[in-house]
Amino acid sequence: MSRKLGSFVLGLFFFLSMFCFYMPVPVMAGGPIVLNYANFPPAPTFPCVQMEEWKRKVEERTKGKVLIQTYPGGTLLKAKGMMDGVIAGTADIGCLCMAYQPGRFPITNAISLPLGLPNSTVASLVLWELYKKYTPRSFAKVKVLTMFTTAPSNIMSKIPIRTLEDIKGVPLRASGGAAQILKAWGANRVGMPMPETPEALQKGVVKGLFSSLEVLKDFKFAELCKYVTITNTAVYPFAVVMNMDSWNRLPKDVQKVMEDLGREQCIWTGTYMDNHVAEALEWSQKTQGVEVIKLSKEEKARWDKLLDPIVDQWVKDMTAKGLPAAQIVEDIKSMIKKYE
Ligand code: DTR
């Protein structure tokens, strides 16, 4: 009798497990759809702050139907492996800095050219519009959820840099389009993703870095770099991308929530970045004794003149690769006017 009951229970178990196996993933557990979101820098930095904000909005707007599990600090995917990791499905969603793979994203990386992008809010909107206009092939294998940029880059250094003569040969860390700019000014440009920079600074491999200034506070670079030279140049572009199968599996209403968030998140992040840069700079000056160096008009003119050939060279190189490079530059310039 009890043996009969045992095999009945076993049979029922197999029957139910088969049933479960064939149900589509979202309904299987009867719980929320769980999506993994990978990010490369530490949790307090702006790419992760915007990730938590996106998670909060998605969970709220899908009324608990979706749960986003976040992985900051490169615990699931690291800076340079982000795009391929998402394509392969190691994470459902990933946040990447396009400047770390300059050749891979030629159209969207054009935003790093010295074209006078004034702040992160405007630059993020320009980047988003540029992406929507050209829908570059580099993103064909993923679903792009949003894009944004950093604020313009400035020099943070252990030694004061007041003139072009001061920057000659100084090892400074920068990636992507910003590298061309440092080279033009005569610095010894050292390339590496942001998470590797604290160690390089501590060990003295570099004497400073070229980035948006919120890192003075978020990475505590103000403790090592006591000088900031204001140049307000290159912004770095970021993208948040989703694995195509993960995207296609989502119910339409969830897809709509994410679609609608694309531009909103881009503006949110730009605004957060601009405010946070101002706050970090004030903190650095007040509590860390950081000196902010503003180049004189004549000195600034010398620096700017060295950047003039960069855009022309980029147009030449990219045209040779078959891209509508001159048009892209024109578009960026007119979008800046529109959003300013
Ligand atoms: N400026 C780029 C990107 C960047 C700026 N702030 C952060 C914080 C965390 C990661 C990346 C970035 C860079 O220098 O890498």
Coordinates of C-alpha atoms and ligand atoms in Angstrom, one line a residue:
M1 CA 0.0 0.0 0.0
S2 CA 2.7 2.5 1.1
R3 CA 4.8 1.4 -1.9
K4 CA 1.9 2.2 -4.2
L5 CA 1.5 5.6 -2.6
G6 CA 5.3 6.1 -3.0
S7 CA 5.3 5.4 -6.7
F8 CA 2.2 7.6 -7.1
V9 CA 3.9 10.5 -5.4
L10 CA 7.1 9.9 -7.5
G11 CA 5.0 9.7 -10.7
L12 CA 3.2 12.9 -9.8
F13 CA 6.5 14.6 -9.1
F14 CA 7.9 13.6 -12.5
F15 CA 4.7 14.7 -14.2
L16 CA 4.8 18.1 -12.5
S17 CA 8.5 18.6 -13.1
M18 CA 8.0 17.9 -16.9
F19 CA 5.2 20.4 -16.9
C20 CA 7.5 23.0 -15.2
F21 CA 10.3 22.2 -17.7
Y22 CA 8.1 23.2 -20.6
M23 CA 6.7 26.4 -19.2
P24 CA 8.3 29.6 -20.4
V25 CA 10.9 31.0 -17.9
P26 CA 9.0 34.0 -16.6
V27 CA 5.9 32.0 -15.5
M28 CA 7.8 28.9 -14.3
A29 CA 8.4 29.9 -10.7
G30 CA 5.3 31.9 -10.5
G31 CA 7.5 34.7 -9.3
P32 CA 9.1 37.7 -11.0
I33 CA 11.3 37.7 -14.1
V34 CA 14.9 37.9 -12.8
L35 CA 17.4 39.8 -14.9
N36 CA 21.1 40.1 -14.1
Y37 CA 22.7 43.5 -14.7
A38 CA 26.5 43.7 -14.8
N39 CA 28.6 46.8 -14.2
F40 CA 32.4 47.2 -14.2
P41 CA 33.3 50.0 -11.6
P42 CA 32.7 50.0 -7.8
A43 CA 29.1 50.6 -6.5
P44 CA 29.4 54.3 -5.4
T45 CA 30.5 55.4 -8.9
F46 CA 28.1 57.0 -11.4
P47 CA 27.6 54.1 -13.8
C48 CA 26.4 52.0 -10.8
V49 CA 24.3 54.8 -9.3
Q50 CA 22.4 55.1 -12.5
M51 CA 22.1 51.3 -12.6
E52 CA 20.4 51.3 -9.2
E53 CA 18.1 54.1 -10.3
W54 CA 17.1 52.2 -13.5
K55 CA 16.5 49.0 -11.4
R56 CA 14.3 51.0 -9.0
K57 CA 12.2 52.5 -11.9
V58 CA 11.8 49.2 -13.8
E59 CA 10.8 47.3 -10.7
E60 CA 8.3 50.0 -9.7
R61 CA 6.8 50.5 -13.2
T62 CA 6.5 46.7 -13.9
K63 CA 4.8 46.4 -10.4
G64 CA 7.1 43.7 -9.2
K65 CA 6.8 41.7 -12.4
V66 CA 10.6 42.2 -13.0
L67 CA 13.4 41.9 -10.5
I68 CA 16.8 43.3 -11.5
Q69 CA 19.8 41.7 -9.8
T70 CA 22.8 44.1 -9.9
Y71 CA 26.5 43.2 -10.0
P72 CA 28.7 46.2 -9.6
G73 CA 32.5 46.2 -9.3
G74 CA 33.2 43.8 -12.2
T75 CA 31.9 40.8 -10.2
L76 CA 30.0 39.4 -13.2
L77 CA 31.7 41.1 -16.2
K78 CA 34.7 43.4 -16.4
A79 CA 35.2 46.7 -18.4
K80 CA 36.6 45.4 -21.7
G81 CA 34.5 42.1 -21.7
M82 CA 31.2 43.8 -21.1
M83 CA 29.8 43.8 -24.7
D84 CA 30.9 40.3 -25.6
G85 CA 29.7 39.0 -22.2
V86 CA 26.2 40.4 -22.8
I87 CA 26.1 39.0 -26.3
A88 CA 27.1 35.6 -25.0
G89 CA 24.5 35.8 -22.2
T90 CA 26.8 35.8 -19.2
A91 CA 24.7 38.7 -18.1
D92 CA 21.2 39.8 -19.3
I93 CA 22.2 43.5 -19.1
G94 CA 25.6 45.2 -19.0
C95 CA 26.8 48.8 -18.8
L96 CA 29.9 49.6 -20.9
C97 CA 32.2 52.5 -21.5
M98 CA 32.6 52.6 -25.3
A99 CA 35.9 54.5 -25.0
Y100 CA 37.6 51.3 -23.8
Q101 CA 37.1 49.7 -27.2
P102 CA 37.5 52.7 -29.5
G103 CA 37.6 50.8 -32.8
R104 CA 34.5 48.9 -32.0
F105 CA 32.1 51.8 -31.7
P106 CA 33.3 54.4 -34.3
I107 CA 30.1 56.4 -34.7
T108 CA 29.1 56.8 -31.0
N109 CA 32.7 57.4 -30.0
A110 CA 32.7 60.5 -32.2
I111 CA 31.1 62.2 -29.2
S112 CA 34.6 62.2 -27.6
L113 CA 36.0 64.5 -30.3
P114 CA 36.8 68.0 -29.0
L115 CA 33.6 69.6 -30.3
G116 CA 32.7 71.7 -27.3
L117 CA 30.2 69.5 -25.6
P118 CA 29.3 71.7 -22.5
N119 CA 28.1 69.2 -19.9
S120 CA 26.9 65.7 -19.4
T121 CA 23.2 66.5 -19.8
V122 CA 23.6 68.0 -23.2
A123 CA 26.3 65.4 -24.3
S124 CA 24.1 62.5 -23.2
L125 CA 21.1 63.8 -25.2
V126 CA 23.3 64.4 -28.3
L127 CA 24.7 60.8 -27.9
W128 CA 21.2 59.3 -27.6
E129 CA 20.0 61.2 -30.7
L130 CA 23.1 60.3 -32.6
Y131 CA 22.5 56.6 -31.8
K132 CA 18.8 56.8 -32.8
K133 CA 19.7 58.5 -36.1
Y134 CA 22.5 56.1 -37.2
T135 CA 21.6 52.9 -35.3
P136 CA 25.2 51.7 -35.7
R137 CA 25.9 48.2 -36.8
S138 CA 28.2 47.7 -33.7
F139 CA 25.0 47.4 -31.6
A140 CA 23.1 45.0 -34.0
K141 CA 23.5 42.0 -31.7
V142 CA 22.1 43.6 -28.6
K143 CA 19.1 45.7 -27.5
V144 CA 20.3 49.2 -26.5
L145 CA 18.4 50.3 -23.3
T146 CA 20.0 53.7 -22.8
M147 CA 23.1 55.8 -23.4
F148 CA 24.8 58.6 -21.6
T149 CA 28.2 60.3 -21.3
T150 CA 30.4 61.6 -18.5
A151 CA 30.9 65.3 -17.9
P152 CA 33.8 66.9 -19.9
S153 CA 37.3 65.7 -18.9
N154 CA 39.8 67.6 -16.9
I155 CA 43.3 66.9 -15.7
M156 CA 43.8 65.6 -12.1
S157 CA 47.4 65.3 -11.2
K158 CA 50.0 65.0 -8.4
I159 CA 52.0 67.9 -9.8
P160 CA 50.7 71.3 -10.9
I161 CA 50.1 71.7 -14.6
R162 CA 49.7 75.3 -15.5
T163 CA 51.2 75.5 -19.0
L164 CA 51.9 73.3 -22.0
E165 CA 55.5 73.0 -20.8
D166 CA 54.3 71.5 -17.5
I167 CA 52.4 68.7 -19.2
K168 CA 55.2 67.6 -21.6
G169 CA 56.0 63.9 -21.0
V170 CA 53.9 63.6 -17.9
P171 CA 52.4 60.0 -17.7
L172 CA 48.6 60.6 -17.5
R173 CA 45.9 58.0 -17.7
A174 CA 43.1 58.3 -20.3
S175 CA 41.2 56.1 -22.8
G176 CA 39.6 56.3 -26.2
G177 CA 39.2 59.7 -27.9
A178 CA 40.6 61.4 -24.8
A179 CA 44.0 59.7 -25.6
Q180 CA 44.3 61.8 -28.8
I181 CA 43.8 64.9 -26.8
L182 CA 46.5 64.1 -24.2
K183 CA 48.9 63.2 -27.0
A184 CA 48.3 66.5 -28.8
W185 CA 49.2 68.3 -25.6
G186 CA 52.4 66.3 -25.3
A187 CA 51.5 64.2 -22.3
N188 CA 52.7 60.6 -22.1
R189 CA 49.3 58.9 -22.4
V190 CA 48.8 55.7 -20.5
G191 CA 45.6 53.7 -21.4
M192 CA 43.6 51.6 -18.9
P193 CA 40.0 51.3 -17.8
M194 CA 39.0 53.3 -14.7
P195 CA 39.0 50.5 -12.2
E196 CA 42.7 49.9 -12.7
T197 CA 43.6 53.6 -12.2
P198 CA 43.7 53.8 -8.3
E199 CA 46.5 51.2 -8.3
A200 CA 48.4 52.9 -11.1
L201 CA 48.3 56.2 -9.2
Q202 CA 49.3 54.6 -6.0
K203 CA 52.3 52.8 -7.6
G204 CA 53.3 55.9 -9.5
V205 CA 52.8 54.3 -12.9
V206 CA 50.9 57.5 -13.8
K207 CA 51.1 61.0 -12.3
G208 CA 47.4 61.7 -12.9
L209 CA 44.4 61.1 -15.0
F210 CA 42.1 62.8 -17.5
S211 CA 38.5 62.3 -16.7
S212 CA 35.3 63.8 -15.5
L213 CA 35.9 65.2 -12.0
E214 CA 33.4 63.3 -9.9
V215 CA 36.1 60.6 -9.6
L216 CA 37.9 62.9 -7.2
K217 CA 35.4 62.0 -4.6
D218 CA 34.0 58.6 -5.8
F219 CA 37.5 57.0 -6.1
K220 CA 39.0 59.4 -3.5
F221 CA 41.6 60.5 -6.1
A222 CA 41.6 63.9 -4.4
E223 CA 43.7 62.3 -1.7
L224 CA 46.5 61.7 -4.2
C225 CA 45.9 64.3 -6.9
K226 CA 46.1 67.7 -5.3
Y227 CA 45.8 69.7 -8.6
V228 CA 43.0 70.0 -11.1
T229 CA 43.7 71.7 -14.5
I230 CA 40.4 72.8 -16.1
T231 CA 40.3 71.9 -19.8
N232 CA 36.6 70.9 -20.2
T233 CA 37.2 68.6 -23.2
A234 CA 36.4 65.0 -24.1
V235 CA 33.3 63.3 -22.7
Y236 CA 33.3 59.5 -22.5
P237 CA 30.2 57.6 -24.0
F238 CA 28.5 54.8 -22.2
A239 CA 25.8 52.3 -23.3
V240 CA 23.5 50.0 -21.4
V241 CA 22.9 46.9 -23.5
M242 CA 20.7 43.8 -23.2
N243 CA 21.2 40.3 -24.5
M244 CA 18.9 39.9 -27.5
D245 CA 17.4 36.6 -26.4
S246 CA 16.7 37.9 -22.9
W247 CA 15.0 41.0 -24.6
N248 CA 12.9 38.9 -26.9
R249 CA 11.7 36.7 -24.1
L250 CA 10.3 39.7 -22.2
P251 CA 6.5 40.3 -22.3
K252 CA 5.5 43.3 -24.5
D253 CA 4.4 45.5 -21.5
V254 CA 7.8 45.0 -19.8
Q255 CA 9.6 45.9 -23.1
K256 CA 7.5 49.0 -23.3
V257 CA 8.5 50.1 -19.8
M258 CA 12.2 49.7 -20.8
E259 CA 11.8 51.4 -24.2
D260 CA 10.1 54.4 -22.6
L261 CA 12.9 54.7 -20.0
G262 CA 15.7 55.0 -22.6
R263 CA 15.7 58.8 -23.1
E264 CA 14.5 59.5 -19.5
Q265 CA 17.4 57.5 -18.1
C266 CA 19.9 59.3 -20.4
I267 CA 18.7 62.7 -19.0
W268 CA 18.6 61.5 -15.4
T269 CA 22.2 60.3 -15.6
G270 CA 23.4 63.4 -17.4
T271 CA 21.8 65.6 -14.7
Y272 CA 23.1 63.4 -11.8
M273 CA 26.6 63.5 -13.3
D274 CA 26.6 67.3 -13.7
N275 CA 25.4 67.9 -10.2
H276 CA 27.8 65.3 -8.7
V277 CA 30.8 66.8 -10.5
A278 CA 30.1 70.2 -8.9
E279 CA 29.7 68.6 -5.5
A280 CA 32.8 66.5 -5.8
L281 CA 34.9 69.5 -6.9
E282 CA 33.7 71.5 -3.9
W283 CA 34.4 68.6 -1.5
S284 CA 37.9 68.2 -3.0
Q285 CA 38.7 71.9 -2.5
K286 CA 37.2 72.3 0.9
T287 CA 38.3 69.0 2.6
Q288 CA 41.2 67.8 0.6
G289 CA 43.0 71.1 -0.2
V290 CA 42.8 70.5 -4.0
E291 CA 43.9 73.5 -6.1
V292 CA 41.9 74.2 -9.2
I293 CA 44.0 75.7 -12.0
K294 CA 42.3 77.8 -14.6
L295 CA 44.4 78.4 -17.7
S296 CA 44.7 82.0 -18.8
K297 CA 43.0 83.0 -22.0
E298 CA 46.3 83.1 -23.9
E299 CA 47.4 79.7 -22.5
K300 CA 44.0 78.2 -23.3
A301 CA 44.3 79.4 -26.9
R302 CA 47.6 77.5 -27.2
W303 CA 46.0 74.3 -25.8
D304 CA 43.0 74.6 -28.1
K305 CA 45.0 75.2 -31.2
L306 CA 46.7 71.8 -30.8
L307 CA 43.3 70.1 -30.8
D308 CA 42.2 71.6 -34.2
P309 CA 43.7 68.8 -36.3
I310 CA 42.0 66.0 -34.3
V311 CA 38.6 66.4 -35.8
D312 CA 39.9 66.8 -39.4
Q313 CA 42.0 63.7 -39.0
W314 CA 39.1 61.7 -37.6
V315 CA 36.9 62.7 -40.5
K316 CA 39.6 61.6 -43.0
D317 CA 40.2 58.3 -41.3
M318 CA 36.5 57.4 -40.8
T319 CA 35.6 58.5 -44.4
A320 CA 38.3 56.1 -45.6
K321 CA 36.5 53.4 -43.6
G322 CA 33.2 54.3 -45.4
L323 CA 31.5 56.2 -42.6
P324 CA 29.6 59.5 -43.2
A325 CA 32.1 61.1 -40.9
A326 CA 31.7 64.8 -42.0
Q327 CA 27.9 64.5 -41.5
I328 CA 28.3 62.9 -38.1
V329 CA 30.5 65.9 -37.0
E330 CA 27.9 68.3 -38.4
D331 CA 25.1 66.5 -36.7
I332 CA 26.9 66.6 -33.3
K333 CA 27.5 70.4 -33.7
S334 CA 23.9 71.1 -34.6
M335 CA 22.5 68.8 -31.8
I336 CA 24.7 70.7 -29.3
K337 CA 23.0 74.0 -30.4
K338 CA 19.6 72.4 -30.2
Y339 CA 20.1 71.0 -26.6
E340 CA 22.1 73.9 -25.2
Ligands
DTR1 N1 36.2 59.2 -17.8 C1 36.1 57.8 -18.2 C2 34.8 57.2 -17.7 C3 34.5 57.4 -16.3 C4 34.3 58.6 -15.7 N2 33.9 58.4 -14.4 C5 33.9 57.0 -14.2 C6 33.6 56.3 -13.0 C7 33.7 54.9 -13.1 C8 34.0 54.3 -14.3 C9 34.3 55.0 -15.4 C10 34.3 56.4 -15.4 C11 37.3 57.1 -17.7 O1 38.2 57.8 -17.4 O2 37.4 55.9 -17.8

